[in-house]
Coordinates of C-alpha atoms in Angstrom, one line a residue:
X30 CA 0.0 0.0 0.0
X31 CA 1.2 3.2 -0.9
X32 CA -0.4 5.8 2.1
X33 CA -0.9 5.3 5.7
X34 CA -5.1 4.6 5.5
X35 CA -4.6 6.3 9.4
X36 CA -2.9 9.5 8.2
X37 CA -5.0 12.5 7.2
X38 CA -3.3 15.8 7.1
X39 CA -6.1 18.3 6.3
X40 CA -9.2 18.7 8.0
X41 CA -12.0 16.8 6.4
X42 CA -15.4 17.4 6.9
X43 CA -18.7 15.3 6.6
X44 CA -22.0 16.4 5.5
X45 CA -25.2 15.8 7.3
X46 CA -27.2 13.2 5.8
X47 CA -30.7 13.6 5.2
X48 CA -33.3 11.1 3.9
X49 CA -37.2 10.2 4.0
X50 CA -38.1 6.7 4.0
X51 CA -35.3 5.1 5.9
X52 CA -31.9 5.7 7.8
X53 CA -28.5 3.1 9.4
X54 CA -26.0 5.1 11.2
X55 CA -23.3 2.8 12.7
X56 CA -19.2 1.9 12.8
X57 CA -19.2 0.1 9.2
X58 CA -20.2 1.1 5.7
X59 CA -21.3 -2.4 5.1
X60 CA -23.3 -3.2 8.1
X61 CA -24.7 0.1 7.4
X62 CA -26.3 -1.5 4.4
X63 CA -27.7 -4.2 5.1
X64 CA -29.9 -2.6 7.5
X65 CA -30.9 -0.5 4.5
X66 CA -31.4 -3.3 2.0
X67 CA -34.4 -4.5 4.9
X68 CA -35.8 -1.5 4.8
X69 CA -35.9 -1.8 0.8
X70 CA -37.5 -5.1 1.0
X71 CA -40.3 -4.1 3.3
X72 CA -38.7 -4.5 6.5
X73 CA -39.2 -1.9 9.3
X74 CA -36.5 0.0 11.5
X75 CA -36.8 -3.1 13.9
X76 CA -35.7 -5.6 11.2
X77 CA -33.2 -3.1 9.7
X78 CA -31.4 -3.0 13.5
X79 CA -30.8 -7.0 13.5
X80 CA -29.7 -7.0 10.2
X81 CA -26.9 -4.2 10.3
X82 CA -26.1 -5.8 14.5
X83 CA -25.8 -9.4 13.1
X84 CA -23.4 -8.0 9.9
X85 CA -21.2 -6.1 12.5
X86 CA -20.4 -9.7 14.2
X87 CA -19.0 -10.1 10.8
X88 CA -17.5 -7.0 9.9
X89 CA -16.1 -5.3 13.2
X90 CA -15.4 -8.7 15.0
X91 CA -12.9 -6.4 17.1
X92 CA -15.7 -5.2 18.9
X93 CA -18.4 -7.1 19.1
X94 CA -19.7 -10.9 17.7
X95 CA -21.5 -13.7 18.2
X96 CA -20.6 -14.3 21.9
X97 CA -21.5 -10.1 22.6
X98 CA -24.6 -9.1 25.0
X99 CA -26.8 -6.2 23.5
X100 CA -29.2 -3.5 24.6
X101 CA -31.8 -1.8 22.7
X102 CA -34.6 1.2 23.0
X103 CA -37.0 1.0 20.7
X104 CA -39.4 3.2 19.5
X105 CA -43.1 2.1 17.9
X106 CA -46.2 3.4 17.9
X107 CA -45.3 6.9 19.9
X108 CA -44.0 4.4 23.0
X109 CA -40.6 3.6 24.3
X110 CA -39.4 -0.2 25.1
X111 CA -36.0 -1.2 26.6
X112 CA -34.8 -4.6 26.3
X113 CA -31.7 -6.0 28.6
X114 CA -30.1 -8.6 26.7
X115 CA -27.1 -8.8 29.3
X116 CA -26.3 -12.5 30.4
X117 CA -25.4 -13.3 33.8
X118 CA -22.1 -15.4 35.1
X119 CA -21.9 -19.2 34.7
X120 CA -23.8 -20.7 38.1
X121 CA -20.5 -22.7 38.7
X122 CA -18.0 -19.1 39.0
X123 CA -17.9 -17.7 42.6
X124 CA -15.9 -14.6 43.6
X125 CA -14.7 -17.3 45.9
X126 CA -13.3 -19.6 43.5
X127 CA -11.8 -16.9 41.3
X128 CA -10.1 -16.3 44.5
X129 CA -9.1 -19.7 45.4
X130 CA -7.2 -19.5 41.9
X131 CA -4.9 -17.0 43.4
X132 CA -6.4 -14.0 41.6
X133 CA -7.0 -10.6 44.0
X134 CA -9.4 -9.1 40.8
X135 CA -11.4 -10.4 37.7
X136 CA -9.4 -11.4 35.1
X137 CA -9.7 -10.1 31.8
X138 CA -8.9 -12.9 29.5
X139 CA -9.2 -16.5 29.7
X140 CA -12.0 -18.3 30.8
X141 CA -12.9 -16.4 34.2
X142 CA -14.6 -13.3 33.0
X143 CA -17.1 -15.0 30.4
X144 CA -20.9 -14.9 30.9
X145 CA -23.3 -15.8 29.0
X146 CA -23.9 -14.3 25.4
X147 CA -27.0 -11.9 24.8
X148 CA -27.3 -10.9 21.9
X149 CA -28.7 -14.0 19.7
X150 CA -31.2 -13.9 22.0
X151 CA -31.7 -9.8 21.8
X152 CA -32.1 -10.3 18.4
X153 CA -34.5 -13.1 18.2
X154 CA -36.8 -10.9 21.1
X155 CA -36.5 -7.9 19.3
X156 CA -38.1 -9.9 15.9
X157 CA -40.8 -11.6 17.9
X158 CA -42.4 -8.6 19.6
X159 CA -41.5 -6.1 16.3
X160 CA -40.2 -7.6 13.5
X161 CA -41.8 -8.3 10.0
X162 CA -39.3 -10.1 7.5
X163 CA -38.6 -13.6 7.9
X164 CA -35.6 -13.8 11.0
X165 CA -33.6 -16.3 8.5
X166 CA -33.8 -13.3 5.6
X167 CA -32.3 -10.9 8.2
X168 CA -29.5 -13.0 8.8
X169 CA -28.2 -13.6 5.5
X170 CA -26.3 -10.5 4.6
X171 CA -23.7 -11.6 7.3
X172 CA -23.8 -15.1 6.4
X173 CA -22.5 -13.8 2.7
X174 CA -20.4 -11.4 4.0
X175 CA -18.9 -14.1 6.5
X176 CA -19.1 -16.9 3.8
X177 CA -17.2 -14.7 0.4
X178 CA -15.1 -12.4 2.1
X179 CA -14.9 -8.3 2.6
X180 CA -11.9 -5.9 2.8
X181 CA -10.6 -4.5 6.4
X182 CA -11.5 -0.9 6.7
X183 CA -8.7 1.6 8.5
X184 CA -9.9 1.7 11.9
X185 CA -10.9 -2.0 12.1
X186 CA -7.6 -3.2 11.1
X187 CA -6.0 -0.8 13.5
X188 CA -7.6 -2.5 16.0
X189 CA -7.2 -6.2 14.9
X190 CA -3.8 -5.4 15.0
X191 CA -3.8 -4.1 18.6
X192 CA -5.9 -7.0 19.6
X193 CA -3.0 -9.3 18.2
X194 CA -0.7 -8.1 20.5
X195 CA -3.3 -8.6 23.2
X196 CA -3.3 -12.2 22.9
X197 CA 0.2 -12.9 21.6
X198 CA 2.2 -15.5 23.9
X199 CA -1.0 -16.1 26.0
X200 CA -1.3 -19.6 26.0
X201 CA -2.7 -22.5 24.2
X202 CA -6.5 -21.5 25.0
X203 CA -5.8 -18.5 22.7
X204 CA -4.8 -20.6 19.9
X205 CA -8.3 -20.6 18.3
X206 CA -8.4 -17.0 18.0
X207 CA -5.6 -16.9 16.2
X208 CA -6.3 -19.8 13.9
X209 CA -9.9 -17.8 13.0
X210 CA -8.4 -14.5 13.2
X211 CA -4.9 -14.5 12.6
X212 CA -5.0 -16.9 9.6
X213 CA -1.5 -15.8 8.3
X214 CA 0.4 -15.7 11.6
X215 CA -0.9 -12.1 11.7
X216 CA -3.5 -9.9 12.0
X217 CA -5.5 -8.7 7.9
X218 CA -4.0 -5.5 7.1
X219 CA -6.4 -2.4 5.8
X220 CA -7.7 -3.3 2.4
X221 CA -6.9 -7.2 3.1
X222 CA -9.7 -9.8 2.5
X223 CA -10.9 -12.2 5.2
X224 CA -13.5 -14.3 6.0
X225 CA -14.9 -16.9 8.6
X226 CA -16.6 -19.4 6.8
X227 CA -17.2 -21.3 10.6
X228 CA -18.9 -17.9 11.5
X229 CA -20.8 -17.9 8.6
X230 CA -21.9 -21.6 9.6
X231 CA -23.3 -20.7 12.9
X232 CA -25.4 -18.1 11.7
X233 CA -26.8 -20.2 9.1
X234 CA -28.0 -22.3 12.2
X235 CA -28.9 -19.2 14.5
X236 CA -31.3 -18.4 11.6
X237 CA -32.7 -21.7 10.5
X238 CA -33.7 -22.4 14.1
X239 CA -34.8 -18.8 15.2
X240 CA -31.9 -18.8 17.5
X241 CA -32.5 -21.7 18.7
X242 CA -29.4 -23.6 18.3
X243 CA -27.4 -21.1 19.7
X244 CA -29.0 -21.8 23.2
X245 CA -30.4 -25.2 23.1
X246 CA -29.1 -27.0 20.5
X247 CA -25.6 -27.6 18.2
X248 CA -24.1 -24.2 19.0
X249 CA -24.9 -24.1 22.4
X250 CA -23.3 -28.1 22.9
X251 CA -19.8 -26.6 21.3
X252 CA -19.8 -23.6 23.6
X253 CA -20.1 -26.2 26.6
X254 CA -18.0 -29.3 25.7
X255 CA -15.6 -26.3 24.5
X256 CA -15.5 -24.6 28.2
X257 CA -16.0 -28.3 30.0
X258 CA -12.5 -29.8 28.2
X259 CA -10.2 -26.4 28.6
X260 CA -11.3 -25.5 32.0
X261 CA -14.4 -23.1 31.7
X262 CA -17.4 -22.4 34.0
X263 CA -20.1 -21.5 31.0
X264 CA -22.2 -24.8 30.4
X265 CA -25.3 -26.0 28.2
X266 CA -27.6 -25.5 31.0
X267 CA -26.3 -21.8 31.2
X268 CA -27.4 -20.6 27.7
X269 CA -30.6 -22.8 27.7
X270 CA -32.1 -21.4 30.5
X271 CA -31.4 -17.5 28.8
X272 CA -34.0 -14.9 28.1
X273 CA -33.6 -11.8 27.7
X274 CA -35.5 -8.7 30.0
X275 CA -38.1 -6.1 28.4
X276 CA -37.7 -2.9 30.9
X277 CA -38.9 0.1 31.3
X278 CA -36.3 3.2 30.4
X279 CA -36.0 5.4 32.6
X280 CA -35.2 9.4 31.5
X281 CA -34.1 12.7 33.5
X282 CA -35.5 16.0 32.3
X283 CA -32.7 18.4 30.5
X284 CA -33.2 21.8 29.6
X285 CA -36.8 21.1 28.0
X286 CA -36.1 17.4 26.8
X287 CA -36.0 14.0 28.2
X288 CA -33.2 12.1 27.5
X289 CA -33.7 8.2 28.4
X290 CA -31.7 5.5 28.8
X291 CA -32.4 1.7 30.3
X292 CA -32.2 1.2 33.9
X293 CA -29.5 -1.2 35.8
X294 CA -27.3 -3.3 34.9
X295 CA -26.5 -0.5 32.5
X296 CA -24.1 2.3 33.6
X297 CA -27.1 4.6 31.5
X298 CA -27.7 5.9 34.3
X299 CA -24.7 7.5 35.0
X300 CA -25.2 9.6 32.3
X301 CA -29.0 10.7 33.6
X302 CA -27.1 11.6 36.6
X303 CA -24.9 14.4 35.8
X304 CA -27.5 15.8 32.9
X305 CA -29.6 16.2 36.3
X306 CA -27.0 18.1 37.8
X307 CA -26.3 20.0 35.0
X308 CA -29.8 20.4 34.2
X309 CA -29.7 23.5 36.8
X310 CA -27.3 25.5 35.0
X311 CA -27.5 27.6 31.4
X312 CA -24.4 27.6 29.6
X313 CA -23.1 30.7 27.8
X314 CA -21.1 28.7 24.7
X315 CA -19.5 25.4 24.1
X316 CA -15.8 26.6 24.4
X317 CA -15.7 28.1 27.5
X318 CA -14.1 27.0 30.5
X319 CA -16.9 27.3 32.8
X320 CA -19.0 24.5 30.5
X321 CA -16.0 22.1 30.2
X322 CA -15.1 22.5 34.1
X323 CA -18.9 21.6 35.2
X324 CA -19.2 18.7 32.8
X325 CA -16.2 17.2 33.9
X326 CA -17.1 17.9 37.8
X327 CA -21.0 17.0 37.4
X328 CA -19.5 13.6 35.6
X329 CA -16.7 12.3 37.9
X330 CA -19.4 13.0 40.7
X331 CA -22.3 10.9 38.6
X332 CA -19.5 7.8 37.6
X333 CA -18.1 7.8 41.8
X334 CA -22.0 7.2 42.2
X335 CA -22.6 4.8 40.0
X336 CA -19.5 2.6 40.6
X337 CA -20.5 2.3 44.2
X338 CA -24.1 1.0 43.6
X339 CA -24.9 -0.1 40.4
X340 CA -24.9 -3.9 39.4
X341 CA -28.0 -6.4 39.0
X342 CA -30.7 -4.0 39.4
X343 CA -32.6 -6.6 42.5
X344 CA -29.3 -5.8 44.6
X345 CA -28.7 -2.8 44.0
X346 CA -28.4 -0.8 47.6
X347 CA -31.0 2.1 46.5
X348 CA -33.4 1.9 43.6
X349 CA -32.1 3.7 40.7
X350 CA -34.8 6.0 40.8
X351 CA -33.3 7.5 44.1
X352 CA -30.4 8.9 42.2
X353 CA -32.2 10.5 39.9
X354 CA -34.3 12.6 42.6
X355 CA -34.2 16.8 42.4
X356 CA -33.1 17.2 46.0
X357 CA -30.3 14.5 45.6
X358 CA -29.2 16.3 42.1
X359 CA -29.5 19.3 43.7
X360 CA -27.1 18.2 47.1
X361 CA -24.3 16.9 43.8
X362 CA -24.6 20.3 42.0
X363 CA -24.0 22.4 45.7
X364 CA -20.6 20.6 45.9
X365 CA -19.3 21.8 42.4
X366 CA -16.9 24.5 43.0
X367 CA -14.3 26.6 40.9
X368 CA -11.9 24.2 41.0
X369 CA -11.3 20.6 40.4
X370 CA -11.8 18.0 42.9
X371 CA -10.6 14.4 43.5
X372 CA -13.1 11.5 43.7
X373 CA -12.6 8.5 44.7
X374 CA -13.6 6.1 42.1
X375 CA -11.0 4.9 39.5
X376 CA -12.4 4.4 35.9
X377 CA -10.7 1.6 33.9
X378 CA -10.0 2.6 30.4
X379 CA -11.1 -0.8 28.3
X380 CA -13.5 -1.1 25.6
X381 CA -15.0 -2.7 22.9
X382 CA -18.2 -1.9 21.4
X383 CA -20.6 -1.5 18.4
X384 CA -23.9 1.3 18.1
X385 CA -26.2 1.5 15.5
X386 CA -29.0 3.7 14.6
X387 CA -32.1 3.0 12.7
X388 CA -35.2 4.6 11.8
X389 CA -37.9 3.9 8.9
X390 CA -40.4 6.4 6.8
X391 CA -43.0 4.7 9.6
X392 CA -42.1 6.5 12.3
X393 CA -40.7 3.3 14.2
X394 CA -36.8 4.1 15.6
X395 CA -34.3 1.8 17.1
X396 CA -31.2 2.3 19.8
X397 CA -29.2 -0.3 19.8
X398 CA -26.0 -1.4 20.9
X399 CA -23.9 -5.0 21.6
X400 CA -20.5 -5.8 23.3
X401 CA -17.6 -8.1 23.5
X402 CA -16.4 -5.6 26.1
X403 CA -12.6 -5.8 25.5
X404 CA -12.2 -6.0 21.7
X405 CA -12.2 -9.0 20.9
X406 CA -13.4 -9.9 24.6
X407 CA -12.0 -12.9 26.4
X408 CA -9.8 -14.0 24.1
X409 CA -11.8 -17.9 23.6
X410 CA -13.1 -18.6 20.2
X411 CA -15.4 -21.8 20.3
X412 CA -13.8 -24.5 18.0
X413 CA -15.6 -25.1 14.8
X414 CA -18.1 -21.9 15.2
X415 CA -15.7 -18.6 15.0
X416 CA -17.7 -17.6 18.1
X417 CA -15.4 -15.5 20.1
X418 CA -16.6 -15.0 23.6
X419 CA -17.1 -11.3 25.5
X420 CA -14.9 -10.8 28.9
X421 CA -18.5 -8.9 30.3
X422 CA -17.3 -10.9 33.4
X423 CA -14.4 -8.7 33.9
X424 CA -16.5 -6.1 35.4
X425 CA -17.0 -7.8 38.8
X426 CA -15.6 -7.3 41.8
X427 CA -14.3 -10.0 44.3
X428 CA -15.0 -8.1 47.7
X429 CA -17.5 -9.6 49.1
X430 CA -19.0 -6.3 50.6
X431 CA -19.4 -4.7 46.6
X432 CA -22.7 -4.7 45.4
X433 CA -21.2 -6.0 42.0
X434 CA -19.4 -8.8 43.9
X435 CA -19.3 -11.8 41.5
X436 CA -22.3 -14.4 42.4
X437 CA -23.0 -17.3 40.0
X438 CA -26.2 -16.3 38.3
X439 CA -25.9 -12.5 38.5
X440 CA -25.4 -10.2 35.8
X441 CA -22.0 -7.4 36.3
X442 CA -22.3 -3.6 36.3
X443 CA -22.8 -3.1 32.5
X444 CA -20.8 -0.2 30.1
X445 CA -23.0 -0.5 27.1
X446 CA -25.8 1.8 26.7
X447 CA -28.1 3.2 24.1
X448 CA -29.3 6.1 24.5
X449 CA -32.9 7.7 23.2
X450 CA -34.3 11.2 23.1
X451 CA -38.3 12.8 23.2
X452 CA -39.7 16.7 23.6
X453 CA -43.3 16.9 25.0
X454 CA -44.0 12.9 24.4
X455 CA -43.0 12.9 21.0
X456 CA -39.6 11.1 19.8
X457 CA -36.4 13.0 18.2
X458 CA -34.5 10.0 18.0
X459 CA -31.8 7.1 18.8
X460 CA -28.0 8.4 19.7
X461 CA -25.4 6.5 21.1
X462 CA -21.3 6.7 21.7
X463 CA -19.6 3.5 22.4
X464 CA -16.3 2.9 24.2
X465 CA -16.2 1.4 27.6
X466 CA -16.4 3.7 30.6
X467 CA -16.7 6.8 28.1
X468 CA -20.2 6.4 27.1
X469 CA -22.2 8.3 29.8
X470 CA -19.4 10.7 29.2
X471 CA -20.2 10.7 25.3
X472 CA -23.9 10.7 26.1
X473 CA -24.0 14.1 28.1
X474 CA -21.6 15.4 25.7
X475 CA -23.7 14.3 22.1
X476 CA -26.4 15.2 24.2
X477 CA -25.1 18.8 25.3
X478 CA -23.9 19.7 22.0
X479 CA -27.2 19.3 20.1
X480 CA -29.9 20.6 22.9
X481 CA -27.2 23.7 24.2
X482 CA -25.5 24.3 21.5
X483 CA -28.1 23.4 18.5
X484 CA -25.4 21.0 16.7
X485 CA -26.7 19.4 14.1
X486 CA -26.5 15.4 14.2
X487 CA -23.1 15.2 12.4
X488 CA -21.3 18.8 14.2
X489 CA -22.4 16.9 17.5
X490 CA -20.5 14.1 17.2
X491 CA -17.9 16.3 15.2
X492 CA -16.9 18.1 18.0
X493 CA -13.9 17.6 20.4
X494 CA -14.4 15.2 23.2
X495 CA -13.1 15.2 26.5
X496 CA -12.5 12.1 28.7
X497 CA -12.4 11.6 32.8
X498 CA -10.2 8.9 33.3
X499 CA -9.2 9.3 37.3
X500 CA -8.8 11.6 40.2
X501 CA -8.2 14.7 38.6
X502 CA -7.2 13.5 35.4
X503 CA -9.2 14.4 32.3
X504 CA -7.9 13.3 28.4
X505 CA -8.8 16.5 26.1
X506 CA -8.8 15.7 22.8
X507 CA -5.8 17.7 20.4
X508 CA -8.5 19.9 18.6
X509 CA -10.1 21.5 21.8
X510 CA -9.1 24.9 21.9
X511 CA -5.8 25.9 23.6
X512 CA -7.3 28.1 26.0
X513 CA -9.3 25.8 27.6
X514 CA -6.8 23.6 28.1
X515 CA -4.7 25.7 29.6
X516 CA -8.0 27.3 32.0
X517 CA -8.9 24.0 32.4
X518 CA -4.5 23.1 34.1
X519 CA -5.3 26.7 36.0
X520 CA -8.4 24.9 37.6
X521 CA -6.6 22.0 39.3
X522 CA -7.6 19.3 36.6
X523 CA -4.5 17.2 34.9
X524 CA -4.9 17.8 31.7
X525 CA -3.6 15.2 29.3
X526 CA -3.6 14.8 25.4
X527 CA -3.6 11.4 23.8
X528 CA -1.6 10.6 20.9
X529 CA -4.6 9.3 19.2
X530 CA -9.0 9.8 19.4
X531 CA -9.2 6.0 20.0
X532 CA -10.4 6.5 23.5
X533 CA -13.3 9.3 23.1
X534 CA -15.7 6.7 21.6
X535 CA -17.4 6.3 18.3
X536 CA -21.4 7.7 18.0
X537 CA -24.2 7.8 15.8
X538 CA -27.5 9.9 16.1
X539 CA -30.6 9.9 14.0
X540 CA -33.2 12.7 14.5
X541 CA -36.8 13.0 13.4
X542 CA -37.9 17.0 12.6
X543 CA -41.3 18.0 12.8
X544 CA -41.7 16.9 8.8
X545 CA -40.8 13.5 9.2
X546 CA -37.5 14.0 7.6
X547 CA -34.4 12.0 9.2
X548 CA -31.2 13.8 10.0
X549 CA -28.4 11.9 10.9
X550 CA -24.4 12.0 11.5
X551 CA -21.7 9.3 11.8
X552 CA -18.5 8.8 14.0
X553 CA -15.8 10.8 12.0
X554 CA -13.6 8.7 14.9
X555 CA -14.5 5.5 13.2
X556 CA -15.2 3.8 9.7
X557 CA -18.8 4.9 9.8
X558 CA -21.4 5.2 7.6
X559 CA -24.6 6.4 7.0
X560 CA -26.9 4.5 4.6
X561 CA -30.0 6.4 3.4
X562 CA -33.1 5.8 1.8

């Protein structure tokens, strides 16, 4: 290749995209399509999302797959529904045994930090209750895709190369991954072919049987003898037992608008949490100190909350609800001063993650989002299936006294969130920004932008990012302005500037004006694409 497909010089700039009958806003031009070709067949904004999430299991394995959970808001009908498609740990793994292995924390690879895969199962809910195509005709775009080959975009093969490097000189339980994805004793360069024709197998099966033989029959034997004869905890009876949970979102009024997200195990509510507290302040611009400083402050004060408490929502030490109360907001908001203050949660820095956006000319919209967590998550591809399984499990704690203590059964404080937002009952629309402990951070930001500062879709996710990573310590990306950087050092935060924007997440939005016409933007971080209709 004759260019670095990583190296771009001069500023480049994306247009808003604007269509009538149909929208797909996610990571991969691709994926983006085959969302779009459902809508062209008749499909509705429902059978666009599991099209486009079951093609990204394909075409951004680094982030997500077959083994991923998944979250969705939908939208039909003028009413909102959440679904929780999180699985819980393997009823054999303790926080006891972990420890009797010698470890002090969760692992992140290896066997110890898998639970049980969501998202078939999200998908297969989501058709049932919404969905109008045939589930086997939604499937097949990533069964070609898996089956003939596609070329590696930029940002994907960036990170299939990091993920490489990840796993190299792990041990023989990693072998698999690199026989599926490291074909050629490395990692598919940009513009490379590849293709998975075991992956393409097992979602022929997921959509002959409904999904059905991911759980409770072929696919779901492989995942068990596969953990039972290398030393895993994840067994048949595990995935046969899955469903997933419908919910009720739960939103936080902010400056005239609700945003919602879903409730617990998801860190969404982090997110409602500082909008609340910022909710009692107007802000004079985007680039001025005073608006960075409280975002930053009304953030590390929602995140310190939500480590403490938030896990599987039945043990949970308050009801969500209870964080979201005026005089509670109101008590966080008194304790932002001028200057920057320590907390004392830490935020880990991993991720891993896909969003998409979908609407239709109907009026129906879909948030929707799946994980492996960790890139490529645990690091265990399942023999003969090219299922590689999500590390969700590294989110537990071992202390006993933590409300997200690992219990066999329960399901870990969750990072992947889709976001959703309404005015006066009616929708706008689906936004979401993936990346580990950055997407509440994303959320208020996307969020900020667009009802504050009147971004359109494609300037709000445009605009420079700013991360929280611990204590005082906040990653600015290189294009904020000077000034504030320098305001925000003067203010007692530590003020750092990555090399690269990998870390400040990767969004789409989709929003509905009072026509009926769909406006939507794409991560200008990532190798997305809007596909319009």
């Amino acid at each position: 290749m004759l260019f670095d497909p990583l190296h771009y010089p001069y500023p480049s700039r994306r247009m808003l995209s604007v269509a009538r009958r149909g929208m797909v806003a996610t990571s991969q031009a691709l994926a983006a399509q085959a969302g779009l070709e459902m809508l062209k067949r008749g499909g509705n904004a429902v059978d666009a999302a599991i099209a486009t999430a079951a093609a990204l299991t394909v075409v951004e394995p680094t982030s997500n797959g077959l083994g991923s959970d998944a979250f969705a808001i939908v939208a039909v009908g003028g009413q909102l529904y959440g679904l929780n498609a999180s699985g819980p740990a393997p009823r054999r793994l303790s926080a006891e045994l972990v420890r009797a292995k010698g470890h002090a924390e969760m692992p992140r690879f290896g066997w110890f930090p898998v639970t049980v895969p969501g998202a078939v199962a999200g998908w297969v809910a989501l058709w049932k209750r919404f969905g109008r195509l045939p589930f086997a005709e939604l499937l097949q775009p990533a069964i070609t895709y898996a089956a003939e080959d596609y070329p590696l975009t930029p940002v994907l093969a960036a990170n299939w190369q990091a993920a490489c490097r990840v796993y190299a000189g792990k041990g023989e339980e990693f072998a698999e991954w690199f026989r599926v994805f490291a074909p050629n004793g490395r990692a598919p360069q940009c513009g490379e072919m590849w293709c998975s024709p075991d992956h393409a197998r097992t979602l022929e099966l997921i959509a002959e049987t409904e999904g059905e033989a991911f759980y409770r029959g072929e696919v779901a034997e492989r995942i068990g003898h596969c953990a039972r004869e290398s030393g895993g905890y994840l067994r048949y009876d595990d995935l046969s037992v899955f469903e997933p949970e419908w919910v009720r979102p739960i939103s936080v009024r902010y400056h005239g608008y609700d945003v919602w997200e879903l409730p617990p195990n998801g860190q969404g509510l982090v997110a409602l949490v500082a909008l609340g507290i910022l909710d009692g302040w107007e802000f004079a611009g985007r680039e001025d100190v005073e608006t960075y400083h409280r975002q930053i402050e009304a953030l590390k004060l929602a995140m310190t909350a939500g480590k403490a408490v938030i896990t599987e929502r039945s043990q949970m030490p308050v009801e969500p609800e209870a964080l979201l109360d005026a005089s509670y907001l109101a008590a966080l908001r008194k304790r932002i001063t001028g200057s920057a203050q320590e907390p004392e949660a830490v935020i880990p820095k991993d991720h891993g993650t896909v969003y998409l956006a979908v609407a239709d000319g109907e009026g129906n919209m879909v948030s929707f989002i799946q994980s492996n967590y960790m890139g490529f998550g645990s690091g265990i591809v399942v023999p003969g299936t090219g299922v590689a399984l999500q590390n969700r499990g590294a989110g537990f704690s071992l202390d006993d006294g933590h409300p997200n203590c690992l219990r066999p059964g329960k399901r870990t404080y969750h990072t992947i969130i889709p976001g959703f937002l309404t005015k006066d009952g009616q929708p706008i629309g689906p936004f979401g920004v993936m990346g580990g402990f950055m997407q509440p951070q994303g959320h208020l930001q996307v969020v900020m932008n667009a009802v504050d500062f009147h971004l359109n879709p494609q300037a709000a996710l445009d605009a420079p990012r700013w991360q929280w990573i611990e204590g005082n310590t906040v990653e600015l990306e290189e294009t904020v302005p000077s000034h504030i950087k320098a305001a925000l050092a003067r203010r007692g935060h530590k003020v750092v500037i990555p090399v690269t924007s990998g870390g400040f997440g990767r969004g789409q939005i989709i929003w509905r004006d009072e026509n009926g016409v769909l406006l939507g933007g794409t991560e200008p971080r990532a190798d997305g694409a809007v596909a319009v209709w």
